[in-house]
mmCIF file with all atom_site columns, C-alpha atoms in Angstrom:
data_model
loop_
_atom_site.group_PDB
_atom_site.id
_atom_site.type_symbol
_atom_site.label_atom_id
_atom_site.label_alt_id
_atom_site.label_comp_id
_atom_site.label_asym_id
_atom_site.label_entity_id
_atom_site.label_seq_id
_atom_site.pdbx_PDB_ins_code
_atom_site.Cartn_x
_atom_site.Cartn_y
_atom_site.Cartn_z
_atom_site.occupancy
_atom_site.B_iso_or_equiv
_atom_site.pdbx_formal_charge
_atom_site.auth_seq_id
_atom_site.auth_comp_id
_atom_site.auth_asym_id
_atom_site.auth_atom_id
_atom_site.pdbx_PDB_model_num
ATOM 1   C CA . MET U 1 1   ? 0.047   -0.023 0.061  1.00 0.00 ? 200 MET U CA 1
ATOM 2   C CA . GLY U 1 2   ? 1.406   3.442  -0.987 1.00 0.00 ? 201 GLY U CA 1
ATOM 3   C CA . LYS U 1 3   ? 2.487   6.121  1.554  1.00 0.00 ? 202 LYS U CA 1
ATOM 4   C CA . GLY U 1 4   ? -0.429  8.261  2.699  1.00 0.00 ? 203 GLY U CA 1
ATOM 5   C CA . ARG U 1 5   ? -3.124  5.946  1.265  1.00 0.00 ? 204 ARG U CA 1
ATOM 6   C CA . LEU U 1 6   ? -5.825  4.235  3.534  1.00 0.00 ? 205 LEU U CA 1
ATOM 7   C CA . SER U 1 7   ? -7.124  0.836  2.916  1.00 0.00 ? 206 SER U CA 1
ATOM 8   C CA . ALA U 1 8   ? -10.982 0.453  2.843  1.00 0.00 ? 207 ALA U CA 1
ATOM 9   C CA . GLU U 1 9   ? -10.902 -0.950 6.419  1.00 0.00 ? 208 GLU U CA 1
ATOM 10  C CA . GLN U 1 10  ? -8.662  1.832  7.593  1.00 0.00 ? 209 GLN U CA 1
ATOM 11  C CA . PHE U 1 11  ? -11.012 4.432  6.052  1.00 0.00 ? 210 PHE U CA 1
ATOM 12  C CA . ARG U 1 12  ? -14.146 2.857  7.800  1.00 0.00 ? 211 ARG U CA 1
ATOM 13  C CA . MET U 1 13  ? -12.231 2.877  11.014 1.00 0.00 ? 212 MET U CA 1
ATOM 14  C CA . LYS U 1 14  ? -11.251 6.581  10.746 1.00 0.00 ? 213 LYS U CA 1
ATOM 15  C CA . TYR U 1 15  ? -14.224 8.056  8.987  1.00 0.00 ? 214 TYR U CA 1
ATOM 16  C CA . GLY U 1 16  ? -17.054 5.525  9.519  1.00 0.00 ? 215 GLY U CA 1
ATOM 17  C CA . ASP U 1 17  ? -18.815 3.597  6.880  1.00 0.00 ? 216 ASP U CA 1
ATOM 18  C CA . PRO U 1 18  ? -19.800 5.939  4.055  1.00 0.00 ? 217 PRO U CA 1
ATOM 19  C CA . SER U 1 19  ? -22.604 3.497  3.073  1.00 0.00 ? 218 SER U CA 1
ATOM 20  C CA . ARG U 1 20  ? -24.481 4.503  6.174  1.00 0.00 ? 219 ARG U CA 1
ATOM 21  C CA . GLU U 1 21  ? -27.277 6.854  5.142  1.00 0.00 ? 220 GLU U CA 1
ATOM 22  C CA . ARG U 1 22  ? -27.262 8.600  8.576  1.00 0.00 ? 221 ARG U CA 1
ATOM 23  C CA . ASP U 1 23  ? -23.596 9.597  8.353  1.00 0.00 ? 222 ASP U CA 1
ATOM 24  C CA . CYS U 1 24  ? -23.930 13.458 8.136  1.00 0.00 ? 223 CYS U CA 1
ATOM 25  C CA . ALA U 1 25  ? -20.295 14.074 7.114  1.00 0.00 ? 224 ALA U CA 1
ATOM 26  C CA . TYR U 1 26  ? -20.658 11.692 4.116  1.00 0.00 ? 225 TYR U CA 1
ATOM 27  C CA . ASN U 1 27  ? -24.049 13.044 3.098  1.00 0.00 ? 226 ASN U CA 1
ATOM 28  C CA . MET U 1 28  ? -22.735 16.656 3.328  1.00 0.00 ? 227 MET U CA 1
ATOM 29  C CA . GLY U 1 29  ? -19.823 15.723 1.065  1.00 0.00 ? 228 GLY U CA 1
ATOM 30  C CA . ARG U 1 30  ? -16.998 16.380 3.720  1.00 0.00 ? 229 ARG U CA 1
ATOM 31  C CA . LYS U 1 31  ? -14.983 14.615 6.494  1.00 0.00 ? 230 LYS U CA 1
ATOM 32  C CA . ARG U 1 32  ? -16.398 14.379 9.889  1.00 0.00 ? 231 ARG U CA 1
ATOM 33  C CA . SER U 1 33  ? -14.687 16.665 12.323 1.00 0.00 ? 232 SER U CA 1
ATOM 34  C CA . GLY U 1 34  ? -14.049 15.205 15.850 1.00 0.00 ? 233 GLY U CA 1
ATOM 35  C CA . GLY U 1 35  ? -17.236 13.606 17.192 1.00 0.00 ? 234 GLY U CA 1
ATOM 36  C CA . ARG U 1 36  ? -20.817 13.568 16.214 1.00 0.00 ? 235 ARG U CA 1
ATOM 37  C CA . ASN U 1 37  ? -23.508 15.809 17.505 1.00 0.00 ? 236 ASN U CA 1
ATOM 38  C CA . LYS U 1 38  ? -24.587 14.441 20.865 1.00 0.00 ? 237 LYS U CA 1
ATOM 39  C CA . TYR U 1 39  ? -28.171 14.036 19.711 1.00 0.00 ? 238 TYR U CA 1
ATOM 40  C CA . HIS U 1 40  ? -27.227 12.605 16.310 1.00 0.00 ? 239 HIS U CA 1
ATOM 41  C CA . ALA U 1 41  ? -28.719 15.550 14.487 1.00 0.00 ? 240 ALA U CA 1
ATOM 42  C CA . CYS U 1 42  ? -27.324 16.329 11.004 1.00 0.00 ? 241 CYS U CA 1
ATOM 43  C CA . LYS U 1 43  ? -26.836 19.941 9.685  1.00 0.00 ? 242 LYS U CA 1
ATOM 44  C CA . THR U 1 44  ? -28.769 20.212 6.364  1.00 0.00 ? 243 THR U CA 1
ATOM 45  C CA . ALA U 1 45  ? -27.572 21.539 3.193  1.00 0.00 ? 244 ALA U CA 1
ATOM 46  C CA . ASP U 1 46  ? -29.927 24.515 3.473  1.00 0.00 ? 245 ASP U CA 1
ATOM 47  C CA . GLY U 1 47  ? -28.618 25.555 6.797  1.00 0.00 ? 246 GLY U CA 1
ATOM 48  C CA . TYR U 1 48  ? -31.076 24.041 9.277  1.00 0.00 ? 247 TYR U CA 1
ATOM 49  C CA . ASP U 1 49  ? -29.622 22.394 12.390 1.00 0.00 ? 248 ASP U CA 1
ATOM 50  C CA . SER U 1 50  ? -31.413 19.148 11.904 1.00 0.00 ? 249 SER U CA 1
ATOM 51  C CA . ARG U 1 51  ? -33.410 17.128 9.279  1.00 0.00 ? 250 ARG U CA 1
ATOM 52  C CA . ARG U 1 52  ? -36.414 17.367 11.408 1.00 0.00 ? 251 ARG U CA 1
ATOM 53  C CA . GLU U 1 53  ? -36.009 21.233 11.749 1.00 0.00 ? 252 GLU U CA 1
ATOM 54  C CA . GLY U 1 54  ? -35.505 21.405 8.030  1.00 0.00 ? 253 GLY U CA 1
ATOM 55  C CA . ARG U 1 55  ? -38.772 19.600 7.314  1.00 0.00 ? 254 ARG U CA 1
ATOM 56  C CA . ARG U 1 56  ? -40.736 21.811 9.619  1.00 0.00 ? 255 ARG U CA 1
ATOM 57  C CA . GLY U 1 57  ? -38.961 25.041 8.176  1.00 0.00 ? 256 GLY U CA 1
ATOM 58  C CA . ARG U 1 58  ? -39.736 24.138 4.709  1.00 0.00 ? 257 ARG U CA 1
ATOM 59  C CA . THR U 1 59  ? -43.442 23.375 5.736  1.00 0.00 ? 258 THR U CA 1
ATOM 60  C CA . LEU U 1 60  ? -43.618 26.826 7.489  1.00 0.00 ? 259 LEU U CA 1
ATOM 61  C CA . GLU U 1 61  ? -42.169 28.491 4.297  1.00 0.00 ? 260 GLU U CA 1
ATOM 62  C CA . LEU U 1 62  ? -44.824 26.855 2.220  1.00 0.00 ? 261 LEU U CA 1
ATOM 63  C CA . MET U 1 63  ? -47.526 28.111 4.847  1.00 0.00 ? 262 MET U CA 1
ATOM 64  C CA . GLU U 1 64  ? -46.067 31.582 4.450  1.00 0.00 ? 263 GLU U CA 1
ATOM 65  C CA . ARG U 1 65  ? -46.308 31.602 0.742  1.00 0.00 ? 264 ARG U CA 1
ATOM 66  C CA . ALA U 1 66  ? -49.756 30.431 1.016  1.00 0.00 ? 265 ALA U CA 1
ATOM 67  C CA . GLY U 1 67  ? -50.774 33.313 3.473  1.00 0.00 ? 266 GLY U CA 1
ATOM 68  C CA . GLU U 1 68  ? -51.490 30.988 6.399  1.00 0.00 ? 267 GLU U CA 1
ATOM 69  C CA . ILE U 1 69  ? -48.730 32.552 8.443  1.00 0.00 ? 268 ILE U CA 1
ATOM 70  C CA . PHE U 1 70  ? -46.766 35.913 8.328  1.00 0.00 ? 269 PHE U CA 1
ATOM 71  C CA . ASP U 1 71  ? -43.161 37.417 9.067  1.00 0.00 ? 270 ASP U CA 1
ATOM 72  C CA . LEU U 1 72  ? -41.471 34.046 9.530  1.00 0.00 ? 271 LEU U CA 1
ATOM 73  C CA . ARG U 1 73  ? -38.083 34.313 11.048 1.00 0.00 ? 272 ARG U CA 1
ATOM 74  C CA . ARG U 1 74  ? -35.415 31.620 11.976 1.00 0.00 ? 273 ARG U CA 1
ATOM 75  C CA . GLN U 1 75  ? -32.957 31.389 14.984 1.00 0.00 ? 274 GLN U CA 1
ATOM 76  C CA . VAL U 1 76  ? -34.550 34.443 16.916 1.00 0.00 ? 275 VAL U CA 1
ATOM 77  C CA . ARG U 1 77  ? -32.599 35.220 20.165 1.00 0.00 ? 276 ARG U CA 1
ATOM 78  C CA . TYR U 1 78  ? -34.407 36.199 23.387 1.00 0.00 ? 277 TYR U CA 1
ATOM 79  C CA . GLU U 1 79  ? -32.479 37.384 26.433 1.00 0.00 ? 278 GLU U CA 1
ATOM 80  C CA . LEU U 1 80  ? -33.662 35.648 29.424 1.00 0.00 ? 279 LEU U CA 1
ATOM 81  C CA . VAL U 1 81  ? -31.107 36.864 32.012 1.00 0.00 ? 280 VAL U CA 1
ATOM 82  C CA . PRO U 1 82  ? -28.979 39.953 31.070 1.00 0.00 ? 281 PRO U CA 1
ATOM 83  C CA . THR U 1 83  ? -25.137 39.952 31.432 1.00 0.00 ? 282 THR U CA 1
ATOM 84  C CA . LEU U 1 84  ? -24.385 40.935 35.048 1.00 0.00 ? 283 LEU U CA 1
ATOM 85  C CA . LYS U 1 85  ? -21.401 42.027 37.292 1.00 0.00 ? 284 LYS U CA 1
ATOM 86  C CA . ASP U 1 86  ? -20.814 40.034 40.365 1.00 0.00 ? 285 ASP U CA 1
ATOM 87  C CA . GLY U 1 87  ? -19.643 41.610 43.875 1.00 0.00 ? 286 GLY U CA 1
ATOM 88  C CA . ASP U 1 88  ? -15.979 41.396 42.632 1.00 0.00 ? 287 ASP U CA 1
ATOM 89  C CA . GLY U 1 89  ? -16.754 43.206 39.376 1.00 0.00 ? 288 GLY U CA 1
ATOM 90  C CA . ARG U 1 90  ? -16.285 40.154 37.272 1.00 0.00 ? 289 ARG U CA 1
ATOM 91  C CA . THR U 1 91  ? -18.796 39.810 34.289 1.00 0.00 ? 290 THR U CA 1
ATOM 92  C CA . VAL U 1 92  ? -21.245 37.059 34.588 1.00 0.00 ? 291 VAL U CA 1
ATOM 93  C CA . ARG U 1 93  ? -22.515 35.793 31.157 1.00 0.00 ? 292 ARG U CA 1
ATOM 94  C CA . GLY U 1 94  ? -26.155 36.292 30.376 1.00 0.00 ? 293 GLY U CA 1
ATOM 95  C CA . VAL U 1 95  ? -28.336 33.584 29.438 1.00 0.00 ? 294 VAL U CA 1
ATOM 96  C CA . SER U 1 96  ? -30.529 33.525 26.190 1.00 0.00 ? 295 SER U CA 1
ATOM 97  C CA . TYR U 1 97  ? -32.811 31.355 24.387 1.00 0.00 ? 296 TYR U CA 1
ATOM 98  C CA . ILE U 1 98  ? -32.687 30.875 20.466 1.00 0.00 ? 297 ILE U CA 1
ATOM 99  C CA . ALA U 1 99  ? -36.094 29.979 19.038 1.00 0.00 ? 298 ALA U CA 1
ATOM 100 C CA . ASP U 1 100 ? -35.983 27.887 15.862 1.00 0.00 ? 299 ASP U CA 1
ATOM 101 C CA . PHE U 1 101 ? -38.881 29.732 14.210 1.00 0.00 ? 300 PHE U CA 1
ATOM 102 C CA . VAL U 1 102 ? -40.999 32.867 15.076 1.00 0.00 ? 301 VAL U CA 1
ATOM 103 C CA . TYR U 1 103 ? -44.025 33.814 13.010 1.00 0.00 ? 302 TYR U CA 1
ATOM 104 C CA . LYS U 1 104 ? -47.352 35.381 13.144 1.00 0.00 ? 303 LYS U CA 1
ATOM 105 C CA . ASP U 1 105 ? -50.652 33.441 12.594 1.00 0.00 ? 304 ASP U CA 1
ATOM 106 C CA . LYS U 1 106 ? -53.685 35.038 10.671 1.00 0.00 ? 305 LYS U CA 1
ATOM 107 C CA . ASP U 1 107 ? -54.916 36.674 13.907 1.00 0.00 ? 306 ASP U CA 1
ATOM 108 C CA . GLY U 1 108 ? -51.606 38.407 14.465 1.00 0.00 ? 307 GLY U CA 1
ATOM 109 C CA . ASN U 1 109 ? -50.559 36.223 17.352 1.00 0.00 ? 308 ASN U CA 1
ATOM 110 C CA . VAL U 1 110 ? -46.719 35.748 17.602 1.00 0.00 ? 309 VAL U CA 1
ATOM 111 C CA . ILE U 1 111 ? -45.881 32.126 17.680 1.00 0.00 ? 310 ILE U CA 1
ATOM 112 C CA . VAL U 1 112 ? -42.416 30.917 19.019 1.00 0.00 ? 311 VAL U CA 1
ATOM 113 C CA . GLU U 1 113 ? -41.832 27.410 17.817 1.00 0.00 ? 312 GLU U CA 1
ATOM 114 C CA . ASP U 1 114 ? -38.942 25.009 18.672 1.00 0.00 ? 313 ASP U CA 1
ATOM 115 C CA . VAL U 1 115 ? -38.402 21.714 17.053 1.00 0.00 ? 314 VAL U CA 1
ATOM 116 C CA . LYS U 1 116 ? -37.485 19.300 19.786 1.00 0.00 ? 315 LYS U CA 1
ATOM 117 C CA . GLY U 1 117 ? -36.115 15.781 19.681 1.00 0.00 ? 316 GLY U CA 1
ATOM 118 C CA . VAL U 1 118 ? -34.761 15.680 23.235 1.00 0.00 ? 317 VAL U CA 1
ATOM 119 C CA . LYS U 1 119 ? -36.055 17.980 26.020 1.00 0.00 ? 318 LYS U CA 1
ATOM 120 C CA . THR U 1 120 ? -32.968 18.540 28.018 1.00 0.00 ? 319 THR U CA 1
ATOM 121 C CA . PRO U 1 121 ? -33.155 20.032 31.585 1.00 0.00 ? 320 PRO U CA 1
ATOM 122 C CA . LEU U 1 122 ? -31.672 23.137 30.333 1.00 0.00 ? 321 LEU U CA 1
ATOM 123 C CA . TYR U 1 123 ? -34.255 23.638 27.715 1.00 0.00 ? 322 TYR U CA 1
ATOM 124 C CA . ILE U 1 124 ? -37.176 22.988 30.179 1.00 0.00 ? 323 ILE U CA 1
ATOM 125 C CA . VAL U 1 125 ? -35.662 25.861 32.524 1.00 0.00 ? 324 VAL U CA 1
ATOM 126 C CA . LYS U 1 126 ? -35.313 28.174 29.466 1.00 0.00 ? 325 LYS U CA 1
ATOM 127 C CA . ARG U 1 127 ? -38.880 27.320 28.354 1.00 0.00 ? 326 ARG U CA 1
ATOM 128 C CA . LYS U 1 128 ? -40.152 28.395 31.930 1.00 0.00 ? 327 LYS U CA 1
ATOM 129 C CA . LEU U 1 129 ? -38.018 31.483 31.760 1.00 0.00 ? 328 LEU U CA 1
ATOM 130 C CA . MET U 1 130 ? -39.633 32.394 28.425 1.00 0.00 ? 329 MET U CA 1
ATOM 131 C CA . LEU U 1 131 ? -43.055 32.133 29.914 1.00 0.00 ? 330 LEU U CA 1
ATOM 132 C CA . TYR U 1 132 ? -42.088 34.221 33.056 1.00 0.00 ? 331 TYR U CA 1
ATOM 133 C CA . ARG U 1 133 ? -40.042 36.931 31.268 1.00 0.00 ? 332 ARG U CA 1
ATOM 134 C CA . TYR U 1 134 ? -42.191 37.327 28.052 1.00 0.00 ? 333 TYR U CA 1
ATOM 135 C CA . GLY U 1 135 ? -45.270 35.552 28.662 1.00 0.00 ? 334 GLY U CA 1
ATOM 136 C CA . ILE U 1 136 ? -44.574 33.380 25.726 1.00 0.00 ? 335 ILE U CA 1
ATOM 137 C CA . THR U 1 137 ? -45.381 29.636 25.630 1.00 0.00 ? 336 THR U CA 1
ATOM 138 C CA . ILE U 1 138 ? -43.184 27.803 23.305 1.00 0.00 ? 337 ILE U CA 1
ATOM 139 C CA . ARG U 1 139 ? -44.886 25.609 20.739 1.00 0.00 ? 338 ARG U CA 1
ATOM 140 C CA . GLU U 1 140 ? -42.837 22.435 20.442 1.00 0.00 ? 339 GLU U CA 1
ATOM 141 C CA . THR U 1 141 ? -43.039 20.328 17.350 1.00 0.00 ? 340 THR U CA 1
#
C-alpha cells in the first residue's frame, strides 16, 4: 500500500462507513470533524440544524407563501437573563434562548416554535423563563 493511502478498512475505522445513510459528514460531502452531534442531528445543506427542523422549516415556508402565516423568522434570540457584574466586578455571562422559528398567525398572534427531539433539563428551564419573562409559551413540534 502506498504511503499516505488508507485501505478500505482503515478508512471505515477513521471516518466511519460511508454507506451509512445517517452519516452526516458523508451526506454533506466532507470529512467528519471530531465527534458527532450529541443527539445525532445532522446539519442540512440549506442551513437547518437538523433534518427534522429542515422539514418543519420548509413546511412553514410553504405556509407563509400560501398566506397562512406571516413574518417567518429563523433562529431568533431572546434574552432571558442579562449579563451581570458580580460583587468582585467580574462579568457573569447572560442567558439567552434561541427559538427555531418565530412567526405570526392569521390573527396576528406571535408564535415561538422549537423543533424538539430531546427535551433537556436546560431547555425546560429556558422554556419556563420564556413564559415568566415574556409571557410566551413555546410551541414544541
